[in-house]
Coordinates of C-alpha atoms in Angstrom, one line a residue:
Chain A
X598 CA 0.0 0.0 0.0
X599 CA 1.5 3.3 -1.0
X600 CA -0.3 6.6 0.2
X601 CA -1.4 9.1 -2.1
X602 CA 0.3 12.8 -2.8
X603 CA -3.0 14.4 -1.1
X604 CA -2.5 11.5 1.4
X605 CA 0.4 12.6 2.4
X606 CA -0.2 16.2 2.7
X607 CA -2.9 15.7 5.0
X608 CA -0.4 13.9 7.3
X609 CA 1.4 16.9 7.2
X610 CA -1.1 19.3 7.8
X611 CA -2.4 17.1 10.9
X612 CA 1.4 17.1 12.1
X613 CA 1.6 20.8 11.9
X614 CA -1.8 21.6 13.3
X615 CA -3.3 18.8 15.5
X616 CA -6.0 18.6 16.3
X617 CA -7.5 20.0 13.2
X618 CA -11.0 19.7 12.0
X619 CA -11.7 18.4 8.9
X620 CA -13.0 21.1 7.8
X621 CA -10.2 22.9 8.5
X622 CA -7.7 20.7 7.0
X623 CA -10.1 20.7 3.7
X624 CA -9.3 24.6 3.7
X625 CA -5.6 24.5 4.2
X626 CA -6.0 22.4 0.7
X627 CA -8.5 24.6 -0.8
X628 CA -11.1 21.6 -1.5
X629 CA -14.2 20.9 0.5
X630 CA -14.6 18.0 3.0
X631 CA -16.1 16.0 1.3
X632 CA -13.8 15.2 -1.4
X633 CA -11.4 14.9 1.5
X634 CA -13.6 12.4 2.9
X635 CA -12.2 8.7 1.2
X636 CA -8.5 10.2 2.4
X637 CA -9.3 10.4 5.9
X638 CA -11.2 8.0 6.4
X639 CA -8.5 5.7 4.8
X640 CA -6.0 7.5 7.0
X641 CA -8.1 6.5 9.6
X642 CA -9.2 3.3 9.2
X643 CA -5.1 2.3 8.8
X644 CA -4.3 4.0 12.2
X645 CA -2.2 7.2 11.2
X646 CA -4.9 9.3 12.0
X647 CA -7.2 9.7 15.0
X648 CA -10.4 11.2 14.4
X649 CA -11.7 12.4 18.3
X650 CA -15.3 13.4 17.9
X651 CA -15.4 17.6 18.6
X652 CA -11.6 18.0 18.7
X653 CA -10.8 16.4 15.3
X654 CA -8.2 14.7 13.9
X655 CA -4.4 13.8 15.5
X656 CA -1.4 12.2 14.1
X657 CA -1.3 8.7 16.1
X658 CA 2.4 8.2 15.2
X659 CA 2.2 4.9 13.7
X660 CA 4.7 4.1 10.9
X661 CA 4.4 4.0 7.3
X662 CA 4.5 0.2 7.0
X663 CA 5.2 0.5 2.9
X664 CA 8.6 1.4 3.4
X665 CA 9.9 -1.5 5.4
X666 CA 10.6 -4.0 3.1
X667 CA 12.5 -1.6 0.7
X668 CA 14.7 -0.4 4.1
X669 CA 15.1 -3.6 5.1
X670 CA 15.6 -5.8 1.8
X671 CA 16.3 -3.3 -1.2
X672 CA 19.4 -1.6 0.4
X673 CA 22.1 -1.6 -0.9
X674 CA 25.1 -3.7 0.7
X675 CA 27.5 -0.7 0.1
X676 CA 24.9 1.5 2.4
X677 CA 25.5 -1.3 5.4
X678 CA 29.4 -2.8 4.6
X679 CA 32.0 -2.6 7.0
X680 CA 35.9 -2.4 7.1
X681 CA 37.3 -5.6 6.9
X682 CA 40.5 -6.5 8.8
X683 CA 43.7 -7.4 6.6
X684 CA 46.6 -9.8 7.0
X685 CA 49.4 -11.1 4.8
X686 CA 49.8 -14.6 3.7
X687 CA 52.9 -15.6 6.1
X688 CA 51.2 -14.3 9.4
X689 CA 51.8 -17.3 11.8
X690 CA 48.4 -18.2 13.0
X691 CA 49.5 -17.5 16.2
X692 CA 49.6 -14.4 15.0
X693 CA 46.1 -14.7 13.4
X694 CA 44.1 -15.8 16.2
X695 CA 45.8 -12.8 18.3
X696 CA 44.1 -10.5 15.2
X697 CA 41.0 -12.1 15.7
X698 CA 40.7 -10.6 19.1
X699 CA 42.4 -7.8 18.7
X700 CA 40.3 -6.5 16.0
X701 CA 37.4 -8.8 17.6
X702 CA 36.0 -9.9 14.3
X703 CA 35.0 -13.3 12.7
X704 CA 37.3 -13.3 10.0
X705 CA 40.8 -12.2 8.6
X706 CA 41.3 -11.4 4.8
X707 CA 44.3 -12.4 3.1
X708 CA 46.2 -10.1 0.9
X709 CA 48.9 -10.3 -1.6
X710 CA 51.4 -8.2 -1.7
X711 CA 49.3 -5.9 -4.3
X712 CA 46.6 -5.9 -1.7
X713 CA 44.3 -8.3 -3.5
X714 CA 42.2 -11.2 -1.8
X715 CA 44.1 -14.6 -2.3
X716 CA 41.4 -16.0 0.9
X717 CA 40.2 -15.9 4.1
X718 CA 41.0 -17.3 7.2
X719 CA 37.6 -17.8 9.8
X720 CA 37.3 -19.1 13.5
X721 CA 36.3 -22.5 11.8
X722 CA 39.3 -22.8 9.5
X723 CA 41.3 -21.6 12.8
X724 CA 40.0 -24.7 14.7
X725 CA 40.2 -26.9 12.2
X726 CA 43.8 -26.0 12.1
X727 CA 43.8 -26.7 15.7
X728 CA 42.0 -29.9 15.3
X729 CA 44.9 -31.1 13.1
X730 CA 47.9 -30.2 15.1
X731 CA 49.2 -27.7 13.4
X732 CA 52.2 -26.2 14.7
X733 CA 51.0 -22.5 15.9
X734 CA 53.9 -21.0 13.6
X735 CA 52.8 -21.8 10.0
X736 CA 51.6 -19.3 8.1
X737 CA 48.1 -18.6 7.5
X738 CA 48.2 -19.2 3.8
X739 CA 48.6 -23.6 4.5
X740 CA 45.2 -23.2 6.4
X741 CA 43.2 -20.4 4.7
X742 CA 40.3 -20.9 2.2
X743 CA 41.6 -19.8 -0.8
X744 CA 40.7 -18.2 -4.1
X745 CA 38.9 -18.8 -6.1
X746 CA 37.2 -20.6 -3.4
X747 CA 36.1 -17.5 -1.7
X748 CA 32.7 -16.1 -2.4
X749 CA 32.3 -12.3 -2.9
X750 CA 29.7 -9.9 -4.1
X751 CA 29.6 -6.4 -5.1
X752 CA 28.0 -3.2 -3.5
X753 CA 25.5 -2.9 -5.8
X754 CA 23.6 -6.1 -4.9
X755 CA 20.8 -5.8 -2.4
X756 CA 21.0 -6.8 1.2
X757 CA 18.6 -9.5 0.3
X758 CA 20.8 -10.9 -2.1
X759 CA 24.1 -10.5 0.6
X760 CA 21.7 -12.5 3.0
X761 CA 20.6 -15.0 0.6
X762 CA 24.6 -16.0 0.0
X763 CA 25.7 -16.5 3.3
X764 CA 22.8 -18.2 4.0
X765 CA 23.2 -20.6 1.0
X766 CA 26.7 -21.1 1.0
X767 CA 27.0 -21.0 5.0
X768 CA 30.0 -18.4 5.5
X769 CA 29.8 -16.0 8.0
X770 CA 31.6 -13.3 5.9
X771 CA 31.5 -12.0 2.3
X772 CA 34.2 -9.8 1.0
X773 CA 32.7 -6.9 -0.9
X774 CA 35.0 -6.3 -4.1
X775 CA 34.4 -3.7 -6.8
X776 CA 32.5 -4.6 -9.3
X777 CA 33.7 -6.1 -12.2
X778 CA 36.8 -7.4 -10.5
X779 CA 37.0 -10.5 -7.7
X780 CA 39.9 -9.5 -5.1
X781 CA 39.6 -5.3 -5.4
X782 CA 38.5 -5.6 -1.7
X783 CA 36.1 -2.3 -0.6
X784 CA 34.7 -4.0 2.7
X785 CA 33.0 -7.0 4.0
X786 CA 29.7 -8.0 5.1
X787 CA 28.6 -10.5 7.9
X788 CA 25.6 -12.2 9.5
X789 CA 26.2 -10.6 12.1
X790 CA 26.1 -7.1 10.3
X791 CA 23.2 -8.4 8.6
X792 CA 20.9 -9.3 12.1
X793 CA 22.3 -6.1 13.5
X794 CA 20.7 -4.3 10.8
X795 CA 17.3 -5.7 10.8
X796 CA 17.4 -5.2 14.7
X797 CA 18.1 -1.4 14.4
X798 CA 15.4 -1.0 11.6
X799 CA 13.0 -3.0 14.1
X800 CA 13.8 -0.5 16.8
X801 CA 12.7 2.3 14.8
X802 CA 9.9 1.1 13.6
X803 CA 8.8 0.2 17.3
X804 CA 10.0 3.4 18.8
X805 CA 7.4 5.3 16.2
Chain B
X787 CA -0.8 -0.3 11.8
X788 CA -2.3 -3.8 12.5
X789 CA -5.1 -5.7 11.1
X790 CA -7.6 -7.4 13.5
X791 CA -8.1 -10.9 13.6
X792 CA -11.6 -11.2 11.5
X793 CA -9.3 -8.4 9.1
X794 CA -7.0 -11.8 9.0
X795 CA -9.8 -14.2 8.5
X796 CA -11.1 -12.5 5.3
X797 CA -7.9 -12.4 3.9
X798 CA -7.4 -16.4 4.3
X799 CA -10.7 -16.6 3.3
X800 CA -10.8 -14.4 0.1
X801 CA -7.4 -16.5 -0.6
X802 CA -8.8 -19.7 -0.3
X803 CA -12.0 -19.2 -2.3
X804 CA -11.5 -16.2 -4.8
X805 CA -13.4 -14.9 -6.6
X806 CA -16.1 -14.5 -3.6
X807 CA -18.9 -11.9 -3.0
X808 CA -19.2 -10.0 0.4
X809 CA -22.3 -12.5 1.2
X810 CA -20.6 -15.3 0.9
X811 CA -17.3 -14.3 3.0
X812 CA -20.3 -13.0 5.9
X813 CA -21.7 -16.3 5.4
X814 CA -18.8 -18.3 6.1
X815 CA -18.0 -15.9 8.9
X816 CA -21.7 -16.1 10.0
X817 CA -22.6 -12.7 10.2
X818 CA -24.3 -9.9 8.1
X819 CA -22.4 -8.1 5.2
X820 CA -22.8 -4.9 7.0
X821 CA -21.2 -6.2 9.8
X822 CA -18.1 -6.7 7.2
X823 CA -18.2 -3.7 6.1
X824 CA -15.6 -1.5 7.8
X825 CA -13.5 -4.9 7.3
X826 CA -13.9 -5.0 3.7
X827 CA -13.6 -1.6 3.2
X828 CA -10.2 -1.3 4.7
X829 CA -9.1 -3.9 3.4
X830 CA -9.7 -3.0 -0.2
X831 CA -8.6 0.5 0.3
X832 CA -5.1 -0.4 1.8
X833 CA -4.9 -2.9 -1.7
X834 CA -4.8 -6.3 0.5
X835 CA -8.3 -7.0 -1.5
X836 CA -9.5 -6.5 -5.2
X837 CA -13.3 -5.6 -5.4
X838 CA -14.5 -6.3 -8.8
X839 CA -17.9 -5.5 -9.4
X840 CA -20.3 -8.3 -10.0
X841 CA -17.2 -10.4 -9.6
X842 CA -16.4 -10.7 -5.8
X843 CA -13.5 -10.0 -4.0
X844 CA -9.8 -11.0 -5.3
X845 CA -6.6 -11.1 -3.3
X846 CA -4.3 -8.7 -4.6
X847 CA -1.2 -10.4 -3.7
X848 CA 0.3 -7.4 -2.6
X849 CA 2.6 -7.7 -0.1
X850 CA 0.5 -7.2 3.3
X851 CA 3.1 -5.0 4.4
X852 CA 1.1 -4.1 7.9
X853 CA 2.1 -8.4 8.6
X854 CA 5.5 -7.9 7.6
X855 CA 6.3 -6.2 10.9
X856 CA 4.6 -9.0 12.8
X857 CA 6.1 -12.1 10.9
X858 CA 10.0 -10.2 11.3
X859 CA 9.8 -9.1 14.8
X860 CA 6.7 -10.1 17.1
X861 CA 7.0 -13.2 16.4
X862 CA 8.4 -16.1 19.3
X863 CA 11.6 -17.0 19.5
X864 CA 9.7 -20.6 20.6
X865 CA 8.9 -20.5 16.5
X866 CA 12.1 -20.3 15.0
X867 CA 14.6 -21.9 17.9
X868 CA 16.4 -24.7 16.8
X869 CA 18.2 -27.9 19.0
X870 CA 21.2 -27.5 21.3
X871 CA 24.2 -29.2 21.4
X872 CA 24.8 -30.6 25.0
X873 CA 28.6 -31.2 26.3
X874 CA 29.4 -32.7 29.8
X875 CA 32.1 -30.5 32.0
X876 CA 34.7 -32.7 31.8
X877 CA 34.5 -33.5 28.2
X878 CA 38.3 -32.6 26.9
X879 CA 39.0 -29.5 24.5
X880 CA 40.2 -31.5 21.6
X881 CA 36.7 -33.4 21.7
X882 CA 34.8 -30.2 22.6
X883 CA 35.9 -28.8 19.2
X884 CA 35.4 -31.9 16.8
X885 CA 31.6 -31.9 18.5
X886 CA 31.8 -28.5 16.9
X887 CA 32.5 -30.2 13.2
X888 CA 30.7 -32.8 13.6
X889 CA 27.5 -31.2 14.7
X890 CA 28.6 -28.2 12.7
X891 CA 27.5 -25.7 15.5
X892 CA 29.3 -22.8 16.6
X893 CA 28.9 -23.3 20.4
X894 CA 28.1 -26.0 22.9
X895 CA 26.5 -25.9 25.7
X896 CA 27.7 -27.7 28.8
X897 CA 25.1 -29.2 31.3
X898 CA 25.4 -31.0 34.5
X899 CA 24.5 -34.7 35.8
X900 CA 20.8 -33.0 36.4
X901 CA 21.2 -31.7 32.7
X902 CA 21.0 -27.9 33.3
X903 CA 23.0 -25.8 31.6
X904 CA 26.0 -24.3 33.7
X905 CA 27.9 -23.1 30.9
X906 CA 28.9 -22.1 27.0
X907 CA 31.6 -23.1 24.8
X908 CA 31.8 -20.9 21.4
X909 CA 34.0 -20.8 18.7
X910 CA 36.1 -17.5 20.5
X911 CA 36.5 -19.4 24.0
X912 CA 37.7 -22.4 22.3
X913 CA 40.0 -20.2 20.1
X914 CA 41.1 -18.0 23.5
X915 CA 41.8 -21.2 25.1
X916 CA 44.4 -22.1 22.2
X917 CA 46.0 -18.8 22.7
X918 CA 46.5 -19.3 26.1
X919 CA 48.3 -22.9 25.0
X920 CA 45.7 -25.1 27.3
X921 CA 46.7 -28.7 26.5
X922 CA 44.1 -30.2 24.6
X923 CA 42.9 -32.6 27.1
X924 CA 42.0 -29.9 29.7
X925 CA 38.3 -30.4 30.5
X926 CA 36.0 -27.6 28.8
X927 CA 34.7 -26.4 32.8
X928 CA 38.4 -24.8 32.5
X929 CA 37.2 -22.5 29.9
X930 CA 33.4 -22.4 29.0
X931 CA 31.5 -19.1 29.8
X932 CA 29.9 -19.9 33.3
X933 CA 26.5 -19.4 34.7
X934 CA 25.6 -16.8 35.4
X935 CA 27.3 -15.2 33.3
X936 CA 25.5 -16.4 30.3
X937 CA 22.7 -14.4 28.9
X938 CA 19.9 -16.3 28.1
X939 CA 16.1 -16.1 26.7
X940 CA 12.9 -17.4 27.1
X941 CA 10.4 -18.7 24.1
X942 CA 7.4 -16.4 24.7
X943 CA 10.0 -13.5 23.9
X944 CA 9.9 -11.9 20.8
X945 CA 12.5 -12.5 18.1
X946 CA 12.9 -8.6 17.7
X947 CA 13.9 -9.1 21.6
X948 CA 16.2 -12.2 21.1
X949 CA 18.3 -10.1 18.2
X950 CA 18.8 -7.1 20.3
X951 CA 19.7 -9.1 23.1
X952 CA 22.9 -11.2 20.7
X953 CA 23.2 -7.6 19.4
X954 CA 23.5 -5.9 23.0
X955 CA 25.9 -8.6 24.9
X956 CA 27.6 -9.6 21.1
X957 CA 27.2 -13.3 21.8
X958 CA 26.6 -15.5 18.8
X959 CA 23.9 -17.6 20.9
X960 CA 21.6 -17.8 23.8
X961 CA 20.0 -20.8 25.4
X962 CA 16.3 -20.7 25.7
X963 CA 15.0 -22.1 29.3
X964 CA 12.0 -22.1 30.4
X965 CA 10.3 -19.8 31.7
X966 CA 10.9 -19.0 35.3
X967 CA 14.0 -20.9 35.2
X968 CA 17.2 -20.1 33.7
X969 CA 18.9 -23.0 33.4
X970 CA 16.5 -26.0 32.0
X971 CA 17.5 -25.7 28.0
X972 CA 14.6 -26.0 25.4
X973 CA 16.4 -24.8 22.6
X974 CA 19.0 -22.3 21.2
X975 CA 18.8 -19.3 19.3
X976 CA 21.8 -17.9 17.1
X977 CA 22.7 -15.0 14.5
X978 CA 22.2 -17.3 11.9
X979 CA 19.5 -18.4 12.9
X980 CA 17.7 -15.1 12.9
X981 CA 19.5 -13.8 9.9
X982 CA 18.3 -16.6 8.1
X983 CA 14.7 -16.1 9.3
X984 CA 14.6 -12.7 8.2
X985 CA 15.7 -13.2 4.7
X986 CA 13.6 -16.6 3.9
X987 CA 10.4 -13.9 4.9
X988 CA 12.0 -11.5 2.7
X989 CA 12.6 -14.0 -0.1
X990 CA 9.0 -14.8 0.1
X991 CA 7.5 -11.5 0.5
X992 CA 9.5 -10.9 -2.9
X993 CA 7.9 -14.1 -4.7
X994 CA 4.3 -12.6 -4.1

């Protein structure tokens, strides 16, 4: 549902002048009340507006429900990316675990010496190195997920579509890489980014 | 802004048995069409319901953006929670983490004889613990996250509550215990598993 230009100016008008008769806000617009009347009572009936009988009508507050799918799915990833944490690939992974919690993130991203991706190195490929009794100075690059193994996506593509691939392919992380190219590394996006996200939209949209 | 429950009913109705007249929906709801019509007048001015003259009423399939609040956030984390994984205190690191791959989790949860939860093992303790070069037979009690400081959840909350909760404390998990108790496990619920609930209702929402 997607409320009318008129719609929307009556919102406006009730914002600025609560309460306000109908007739009243039918004179602001120069029209008479009862062309106004399928607007309000549609503003009405969906809760934006309060009608109280001899005051007249008040903004209730309530949110705009039309727009939440578009700010929670249609986003952009660049509008919601993050920095992603860097390491070479001859860091020991002693030396990468201590980056995990120094930085405190779920991943590492391995860079070449031109700064492009050649993997990624995640708590699971951490333990699994464990697991295996790998001696805590090898360097990452024995233990990493490598390229082209690595799945990436561009910040063009929607949030939806980010959500979609980690959910599919069951990583925790996605490098976000210019378009056009696979290792020009911009940012990353995480599940966790991605929950955070539809938290703080859900917060608004209760706190309205 | 929130349909009522009869608001619901028509919908499923109109779903099920489209093209249907006003009568016939007050029929099967066994009341009179005036009754209905504040119902069906919303809803076919908010575009949940086509009314075609002579025809009857058609759903739209237009995204009932009002529910879209309601299926994302007020729903019960007792809907989407999924099965714990259970470790005993003295299990050993080394087996704590292959429970991890071979359950493919990214915590366990560690019970006593009585089968109450008196601790957490994630991904980052086990990790920590490597750091800190534990021997690998060390029992996970050693390094688990101990009651009480484990945040936990109950199912009647909602999943808008569960997310900021992760969010707030930046855990990956939280037990669900019954109510009034916070130590008798009925479930678990993750980041993933949230992130993944919001974007299978957003890949359906787009499908409509």
């Amino acid at each position: 549902m997607e409320f009318s230009d008129r719609q929307k100016l009556i919102i406006e008008i009730v914002k600025a002048h609560e309460p306000i008769t109908g007739d009243n806000i039918a004179a602001k617009l120069n029209l008479t009340k009862p062309t106004l009347r399928n607007d309000l009572s549609l503003l009405t009936m969906t809760g934006v507006l309060d009608a109280r009988p001899k005051v007249g009508y008040i903004y209730s507050g309530q949110t705009i429900e039309p727009l939440l799918f578009e700010k929670l799915y249609t986003k952009k990833v660049d509008d919601i990316m993050i920095p992603a944490v860097f390491i070479k690939q001859d860091t020991s992974l002693k030396n990468a675990i201590t980056d995990l919690f120094m930085y405190d993130v779920g991943s590492l991203y391995v860079v070449n010496k031109d700064k492009k991706l050649v993997g990624i190195l995640s708590r699971k490929d951490l333990l699994r190195s464990v697991l295996a009794n790998n001696e805590d100075d090898i360097p990452v690059a024995v233990v990493m997920s490598r390229m082209p193994n690595v799945i990436t996506i561009t910040p063009e593509e929607t949030i939806l579509t980010a959500g979609n691939t980690l959910m599919q392919h069951q990583v925790d992380s996605l490098p976000v890489v210019e378009k056009g190219t696979n290792d020009k590394i911009i940012g990353k996006i995480t599940k966790t980014r991605i929950m955070n996200h539809f938290i703080e939209e859900g917060i608004k949209v209760k706190a309205q």
